[in-house]
XYZ file of C-alpha atoms in Angstrom:
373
model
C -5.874 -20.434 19.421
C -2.944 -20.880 17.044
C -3.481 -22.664 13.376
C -0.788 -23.481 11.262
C -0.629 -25.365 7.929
C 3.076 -25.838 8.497
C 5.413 -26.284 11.861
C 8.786 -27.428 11.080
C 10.283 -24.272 10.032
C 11.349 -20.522 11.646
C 8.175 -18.241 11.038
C 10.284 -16.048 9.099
C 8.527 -16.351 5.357
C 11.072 -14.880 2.488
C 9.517 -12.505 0.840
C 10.562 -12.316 -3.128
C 8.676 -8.781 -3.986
C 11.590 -6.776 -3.326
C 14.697 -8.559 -4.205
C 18.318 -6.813 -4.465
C 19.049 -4.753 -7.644
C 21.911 -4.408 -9.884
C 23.830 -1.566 -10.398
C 21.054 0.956 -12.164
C 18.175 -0.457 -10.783
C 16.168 -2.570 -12.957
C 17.965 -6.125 -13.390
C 17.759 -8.579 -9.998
C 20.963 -9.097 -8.745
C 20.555 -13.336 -8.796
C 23.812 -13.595 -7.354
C 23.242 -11.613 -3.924
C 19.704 -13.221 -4.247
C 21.808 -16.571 -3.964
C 22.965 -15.937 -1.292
C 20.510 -15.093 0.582
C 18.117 -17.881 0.088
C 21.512 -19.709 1.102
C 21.970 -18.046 4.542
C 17.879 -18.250 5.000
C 17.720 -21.848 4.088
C 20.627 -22.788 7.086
C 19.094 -20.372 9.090
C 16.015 -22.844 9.796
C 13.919 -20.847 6.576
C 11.685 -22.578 4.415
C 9.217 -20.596 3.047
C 9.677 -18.312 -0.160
C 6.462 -16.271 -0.970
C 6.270 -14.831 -5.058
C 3.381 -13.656 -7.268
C 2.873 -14.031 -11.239
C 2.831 -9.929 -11.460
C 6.223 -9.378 -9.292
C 8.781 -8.881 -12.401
C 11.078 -11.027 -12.617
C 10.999 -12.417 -9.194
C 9.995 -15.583 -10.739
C 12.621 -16.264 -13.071
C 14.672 -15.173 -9.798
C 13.390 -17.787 -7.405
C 14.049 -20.144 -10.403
C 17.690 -19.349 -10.463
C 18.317 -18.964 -6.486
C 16.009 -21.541 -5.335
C 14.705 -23.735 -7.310
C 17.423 -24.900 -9.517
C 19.614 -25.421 -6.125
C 17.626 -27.021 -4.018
C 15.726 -30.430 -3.724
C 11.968 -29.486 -4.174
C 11.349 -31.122 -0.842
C 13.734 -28.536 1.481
C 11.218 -25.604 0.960
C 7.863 -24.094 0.575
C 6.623 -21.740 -2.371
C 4.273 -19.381 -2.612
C 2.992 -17.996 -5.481
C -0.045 -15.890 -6.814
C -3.386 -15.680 -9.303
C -3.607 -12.067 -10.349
C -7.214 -11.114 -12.084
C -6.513 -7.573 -11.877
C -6.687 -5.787 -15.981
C -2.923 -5.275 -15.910
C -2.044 -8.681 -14.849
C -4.884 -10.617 -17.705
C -7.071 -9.584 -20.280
C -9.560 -12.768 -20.163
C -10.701 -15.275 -18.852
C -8.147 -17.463 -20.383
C -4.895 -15.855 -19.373
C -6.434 -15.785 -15.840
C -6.695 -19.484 -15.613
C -2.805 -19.521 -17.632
C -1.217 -18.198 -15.048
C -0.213 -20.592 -12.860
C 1.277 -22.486 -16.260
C 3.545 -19.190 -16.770
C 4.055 -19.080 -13.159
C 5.258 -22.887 -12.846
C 7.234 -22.609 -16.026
C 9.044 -19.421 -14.444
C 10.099 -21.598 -11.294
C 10.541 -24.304 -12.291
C 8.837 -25.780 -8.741
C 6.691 -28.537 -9.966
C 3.707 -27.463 -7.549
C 3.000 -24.447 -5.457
C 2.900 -25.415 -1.613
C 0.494 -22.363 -1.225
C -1.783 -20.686 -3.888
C -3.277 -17.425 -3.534
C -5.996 -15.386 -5.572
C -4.266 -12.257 -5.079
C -5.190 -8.632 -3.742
C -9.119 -9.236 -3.257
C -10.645 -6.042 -2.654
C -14.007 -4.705 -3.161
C -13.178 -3.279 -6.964
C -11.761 -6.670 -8.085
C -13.584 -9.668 -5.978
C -16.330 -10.065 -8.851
C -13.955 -10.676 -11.141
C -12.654 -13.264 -9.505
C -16.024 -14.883 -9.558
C -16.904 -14.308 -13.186
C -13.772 -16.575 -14.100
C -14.620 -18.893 -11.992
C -11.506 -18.914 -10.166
C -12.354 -20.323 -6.544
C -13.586 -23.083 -8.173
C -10.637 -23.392 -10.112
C -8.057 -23.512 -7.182
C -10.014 -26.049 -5.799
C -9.568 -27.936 -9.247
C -5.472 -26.751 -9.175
C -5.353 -28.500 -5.357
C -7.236 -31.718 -6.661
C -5.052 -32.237 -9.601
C -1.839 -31.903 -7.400
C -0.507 -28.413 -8.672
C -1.252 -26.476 -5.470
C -1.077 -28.271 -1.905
C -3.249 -25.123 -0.305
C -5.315 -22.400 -1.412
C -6.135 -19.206 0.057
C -5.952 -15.464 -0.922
C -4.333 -12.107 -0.333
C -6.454 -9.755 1.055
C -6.424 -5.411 0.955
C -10.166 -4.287 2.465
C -12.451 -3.956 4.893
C -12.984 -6.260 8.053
C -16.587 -6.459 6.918
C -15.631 -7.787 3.545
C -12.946 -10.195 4.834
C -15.940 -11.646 6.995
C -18.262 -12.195 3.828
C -15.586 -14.003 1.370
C -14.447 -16.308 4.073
C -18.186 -17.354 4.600
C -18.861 -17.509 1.113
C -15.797 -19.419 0.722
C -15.817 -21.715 3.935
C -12.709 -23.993 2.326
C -10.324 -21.541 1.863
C -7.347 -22.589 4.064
C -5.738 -19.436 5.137
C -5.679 -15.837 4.316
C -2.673 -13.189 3.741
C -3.166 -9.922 5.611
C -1.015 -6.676 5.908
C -0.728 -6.050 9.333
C 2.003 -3.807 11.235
C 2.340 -2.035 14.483
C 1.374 1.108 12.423
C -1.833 -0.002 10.998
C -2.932 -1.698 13.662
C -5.908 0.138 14.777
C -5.682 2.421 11.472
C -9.325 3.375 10.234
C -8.398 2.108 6.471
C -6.345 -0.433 6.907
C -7.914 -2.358 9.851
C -5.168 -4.748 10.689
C -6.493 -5.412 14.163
C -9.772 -6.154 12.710
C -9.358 -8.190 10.037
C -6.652 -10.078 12.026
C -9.562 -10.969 14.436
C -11.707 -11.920 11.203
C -9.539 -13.974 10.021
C -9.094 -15.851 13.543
C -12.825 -16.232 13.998
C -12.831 -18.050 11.204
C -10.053 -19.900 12.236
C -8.471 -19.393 9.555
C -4.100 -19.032 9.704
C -2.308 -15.758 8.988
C 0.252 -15.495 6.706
C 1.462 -11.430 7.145
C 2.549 -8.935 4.409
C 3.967 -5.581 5.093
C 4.639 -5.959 8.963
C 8.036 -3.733 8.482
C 5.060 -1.505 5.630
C 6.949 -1.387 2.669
C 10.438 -0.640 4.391
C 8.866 2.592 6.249
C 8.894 0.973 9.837
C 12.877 0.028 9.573
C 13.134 3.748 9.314
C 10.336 5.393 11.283
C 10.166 9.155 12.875
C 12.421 10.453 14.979
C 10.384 10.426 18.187
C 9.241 6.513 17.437
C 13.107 5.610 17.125
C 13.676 7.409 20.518
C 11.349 5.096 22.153
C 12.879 2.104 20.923
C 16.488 2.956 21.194
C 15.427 3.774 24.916
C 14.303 1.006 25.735
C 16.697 -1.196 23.043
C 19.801 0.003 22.049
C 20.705 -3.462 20.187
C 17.375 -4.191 18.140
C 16.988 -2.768 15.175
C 13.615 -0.927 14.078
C 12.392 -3.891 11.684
C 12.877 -6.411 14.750
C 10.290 -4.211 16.772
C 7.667 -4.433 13.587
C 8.875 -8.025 12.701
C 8.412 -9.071 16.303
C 5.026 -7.395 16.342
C 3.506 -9.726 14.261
C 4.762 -12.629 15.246
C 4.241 -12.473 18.474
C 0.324 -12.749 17.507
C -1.440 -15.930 18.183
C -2.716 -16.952 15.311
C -0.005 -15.816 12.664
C 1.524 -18.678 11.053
C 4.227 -17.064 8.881
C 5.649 -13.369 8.435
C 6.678 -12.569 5.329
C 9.494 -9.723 5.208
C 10.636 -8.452 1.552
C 14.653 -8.548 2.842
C 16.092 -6.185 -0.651
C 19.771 -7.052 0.775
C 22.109 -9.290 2.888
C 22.375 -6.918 5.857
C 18.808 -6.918 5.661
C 18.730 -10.790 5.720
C 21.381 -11.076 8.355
C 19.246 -8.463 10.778
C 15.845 -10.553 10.313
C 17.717 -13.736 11.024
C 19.070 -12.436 14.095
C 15.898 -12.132 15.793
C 14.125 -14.355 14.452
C 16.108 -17.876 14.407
C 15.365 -17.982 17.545
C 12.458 -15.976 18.288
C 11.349 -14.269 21.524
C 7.683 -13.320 21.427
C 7.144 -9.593 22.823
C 7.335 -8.730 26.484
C 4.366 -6.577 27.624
C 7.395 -4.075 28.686
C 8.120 -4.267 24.630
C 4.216 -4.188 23.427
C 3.784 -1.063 25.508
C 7.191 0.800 23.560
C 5.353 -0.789 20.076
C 2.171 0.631 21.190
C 4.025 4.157 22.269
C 6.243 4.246 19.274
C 2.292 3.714 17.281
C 1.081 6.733 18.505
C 4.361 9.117 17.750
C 3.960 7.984 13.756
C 0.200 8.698 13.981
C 1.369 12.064 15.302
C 3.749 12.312 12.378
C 1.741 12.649 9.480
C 3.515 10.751 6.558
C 2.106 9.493 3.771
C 0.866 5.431 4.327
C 2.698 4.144 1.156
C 4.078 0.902 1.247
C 5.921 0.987 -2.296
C 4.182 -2.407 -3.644
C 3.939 -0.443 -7.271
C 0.622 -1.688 -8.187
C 0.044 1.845 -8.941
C 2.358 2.280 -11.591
C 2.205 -0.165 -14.787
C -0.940 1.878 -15.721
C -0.195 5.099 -14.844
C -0.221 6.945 -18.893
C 2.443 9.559 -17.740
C 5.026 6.923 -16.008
C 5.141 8.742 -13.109
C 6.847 6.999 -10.601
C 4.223 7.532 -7.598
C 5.686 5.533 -4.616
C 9.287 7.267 -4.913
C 7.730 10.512 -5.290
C 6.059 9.585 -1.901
C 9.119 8.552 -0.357
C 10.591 11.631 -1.086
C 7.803 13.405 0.272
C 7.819 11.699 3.752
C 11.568 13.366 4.071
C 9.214 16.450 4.881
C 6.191 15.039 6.364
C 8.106 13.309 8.892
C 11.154 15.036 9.306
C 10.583 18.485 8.305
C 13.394 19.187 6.417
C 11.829 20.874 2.879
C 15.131 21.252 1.379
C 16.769 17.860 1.696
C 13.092 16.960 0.113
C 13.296 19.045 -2.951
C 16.779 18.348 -3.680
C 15.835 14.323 -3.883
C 12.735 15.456 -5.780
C 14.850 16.671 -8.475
C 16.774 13.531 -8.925
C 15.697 10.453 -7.207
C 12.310 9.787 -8.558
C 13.068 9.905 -12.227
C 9.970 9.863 -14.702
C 7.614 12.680 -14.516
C 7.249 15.118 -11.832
C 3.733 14.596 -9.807
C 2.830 17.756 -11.412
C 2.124 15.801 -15.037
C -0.652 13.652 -13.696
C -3.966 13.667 -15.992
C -6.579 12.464 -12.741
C -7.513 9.785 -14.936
C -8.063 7.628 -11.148
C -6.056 4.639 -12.615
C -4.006 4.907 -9.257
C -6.496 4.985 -6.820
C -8.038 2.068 -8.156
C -5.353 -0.487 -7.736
C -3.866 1.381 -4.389
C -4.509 -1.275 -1.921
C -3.880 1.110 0.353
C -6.493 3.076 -0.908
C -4.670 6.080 -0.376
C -6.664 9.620 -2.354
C -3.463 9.005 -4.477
C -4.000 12.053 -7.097
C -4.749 14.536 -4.349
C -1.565 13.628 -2.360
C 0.308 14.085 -6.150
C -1.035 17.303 -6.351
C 0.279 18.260 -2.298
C 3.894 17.037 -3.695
C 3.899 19.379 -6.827
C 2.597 21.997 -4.462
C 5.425 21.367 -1.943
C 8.109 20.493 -3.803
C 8.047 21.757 -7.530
């Protein structure tokens, strides 16, 4: 069975979460973004994926995209956010998509999604009244389709897609890695989602950046069997290879990153069972390896009272947990993540509740200070 909502375009989505940087860190560089909506647009590309509560990616798609190009030449995605650090009320939650439109500058969103659902959050999505109000966003010719991001359990997957029969697809994080993960459940929900016939769009199939780089015994396998393709093709590939996927998004940060997804995937090749047995291999040695599941989305940090910068502290911790070298690890520690050191967190749980991971995020802080302080 494969669904799709679109077919003229490479399944390639552009992911706008994690666009290039300037010098320093903080501003987008819009000029490198330029050009590679440019090289993704020739490429066969059409479909751009944003949220209201990505900063500044917005005003960045505005700039790269939407100021450049006739409306008609793409698809955008963008994102509802009822979450407490996204909107106070019930008011701001419905304003959103006003910001969000005003940012781009697109007119209409091609795809609309109430983002993150997840067991702390789905009620509030229901208290505003915001399924309804999609539906109202499609009628009046601001959104073409409606659907939402998803971080949970199969089982709850299963209940909001019978409760809300009309939704017309769903975005899932699935990856090689998480594919039969406990937690995660990408397998599961993937066959969820397909029993309801519903399409896939996927988030996080290279998980957060981590697969492009994975442990030294999963990079054996591939280069083995691969010396050409690069470790984001494998995960990439993954993905799309599955039936009933109708877009993979990748959050490309750079041109070379851009240049290696197009590679592979203008004109794609589905995986051989040869290559799904390597993936399935290459699964197993990052099980083995122990690192820490963090995909660097950041949801964790705009409330965090301390500023500690939790996903780069992780980062810096996997340099041990995967590749055993404690002294390259400290020495980054005392640099790279800037803000406080793990050490200053207050357990106030802030963290924990908007991981969508749901990683035990102040216990793993408390391993880093432990380790590394």
């Amino acid at each position: 069975m494969e669904n799709k909502l679109i077919d003229d375009c490479m399944k390639l989505g552009f992911g706008l979460m994690r666009l290039p940087k300037m010098e320093g860190g903080k501003m987008i560089d819009v000029e490198q973004t330029k050009q590679m909506v440019d090289a993704f647009l020739a490429a066969g590309g059409r479909y751009f994926d944003t949220a209201f509560v990505y900063e500044g990616s917005e005003a960045a798609t505005k700039a790269a995209l939407c100021d450049r190009y006739p409306r008609e030449s793409y698809y955008l995605a963008d994102k509802l956010n009822a979450a407490e650090f996204a909107c106070k009320s019930l008011e701001e939650a419905r304003n959103e998509i006003n910001v969000s439109l005003e940012r781009t500058g697109a007119g209409y969103f091609d795809f609309y999604l109430l983002h993150a659902l997840d067991a702390g959050n789905k009620t509030k999505y229901t208290e505003y009244g915001l399924w309804d109000y999609v539906r109202t966003l499609k009628a009046d010719g601001l959104i073409r389709h409606y659907g939402f991001s998803f971080h949970d359990s199969p089982q709850l997957l299963d209940e909001l897609l019978t409760e809300h029969p009309d939704v017309e697809f769903v975005q899932l994080q699935i990856n090689y890695s998480d594919w039969d993960d406990q937690l995660i459940a990408s397998r599961e929900c993937y066959e969820v989602a397909t029993r309801h016939q519903k399409p896939i769009v996927v988030m996080e199939p290279v998980k957060g950046g981590t697969l492009a780089d994975p442990p030294q015994q999963a990079k054996d396998l591939m280069l083995n069997a691969n010396p050409h393709a690069s470790f984001a093709s494998w995960a990439i590939r993954f993905v799309a290879s599955l039936p009933n996927v109708m877009m993979v998004l990748s959050g490309m940060s750079d041109l070379a990153q851009m240049e290696d997804n197009l590679s592979f995937m203008r004109h794609f090749q589905p995986l051989t069972p040869e290559e799904q047995g390597v993936v399935a291999a290459a699964r197993e040695a990052i099980r083995r390896s122990g690192g820490i599941p963090c995909t660097s989305c950041h949801y964790c940090t705009p409330g965090c009272p301390m500023g500690i910068h939790i996903p780069e502290i992780f980062s810096v911790m996997n340099v041990y947990k995967r590749y055993g070298d404690l002294k390259a690890a400290r020495n980054d520690y005392g640099w790279r993540p800037g803000g406080e050191k793990a050490s200053a967190c207050v357990q106030c749980g802030q963290c924990e509740e908007a991981c969508p991971q749901h990683l035990p995020v102040m216990s793993l802080l408390e391993e880093v200070a432990q380790t590394l302080e």
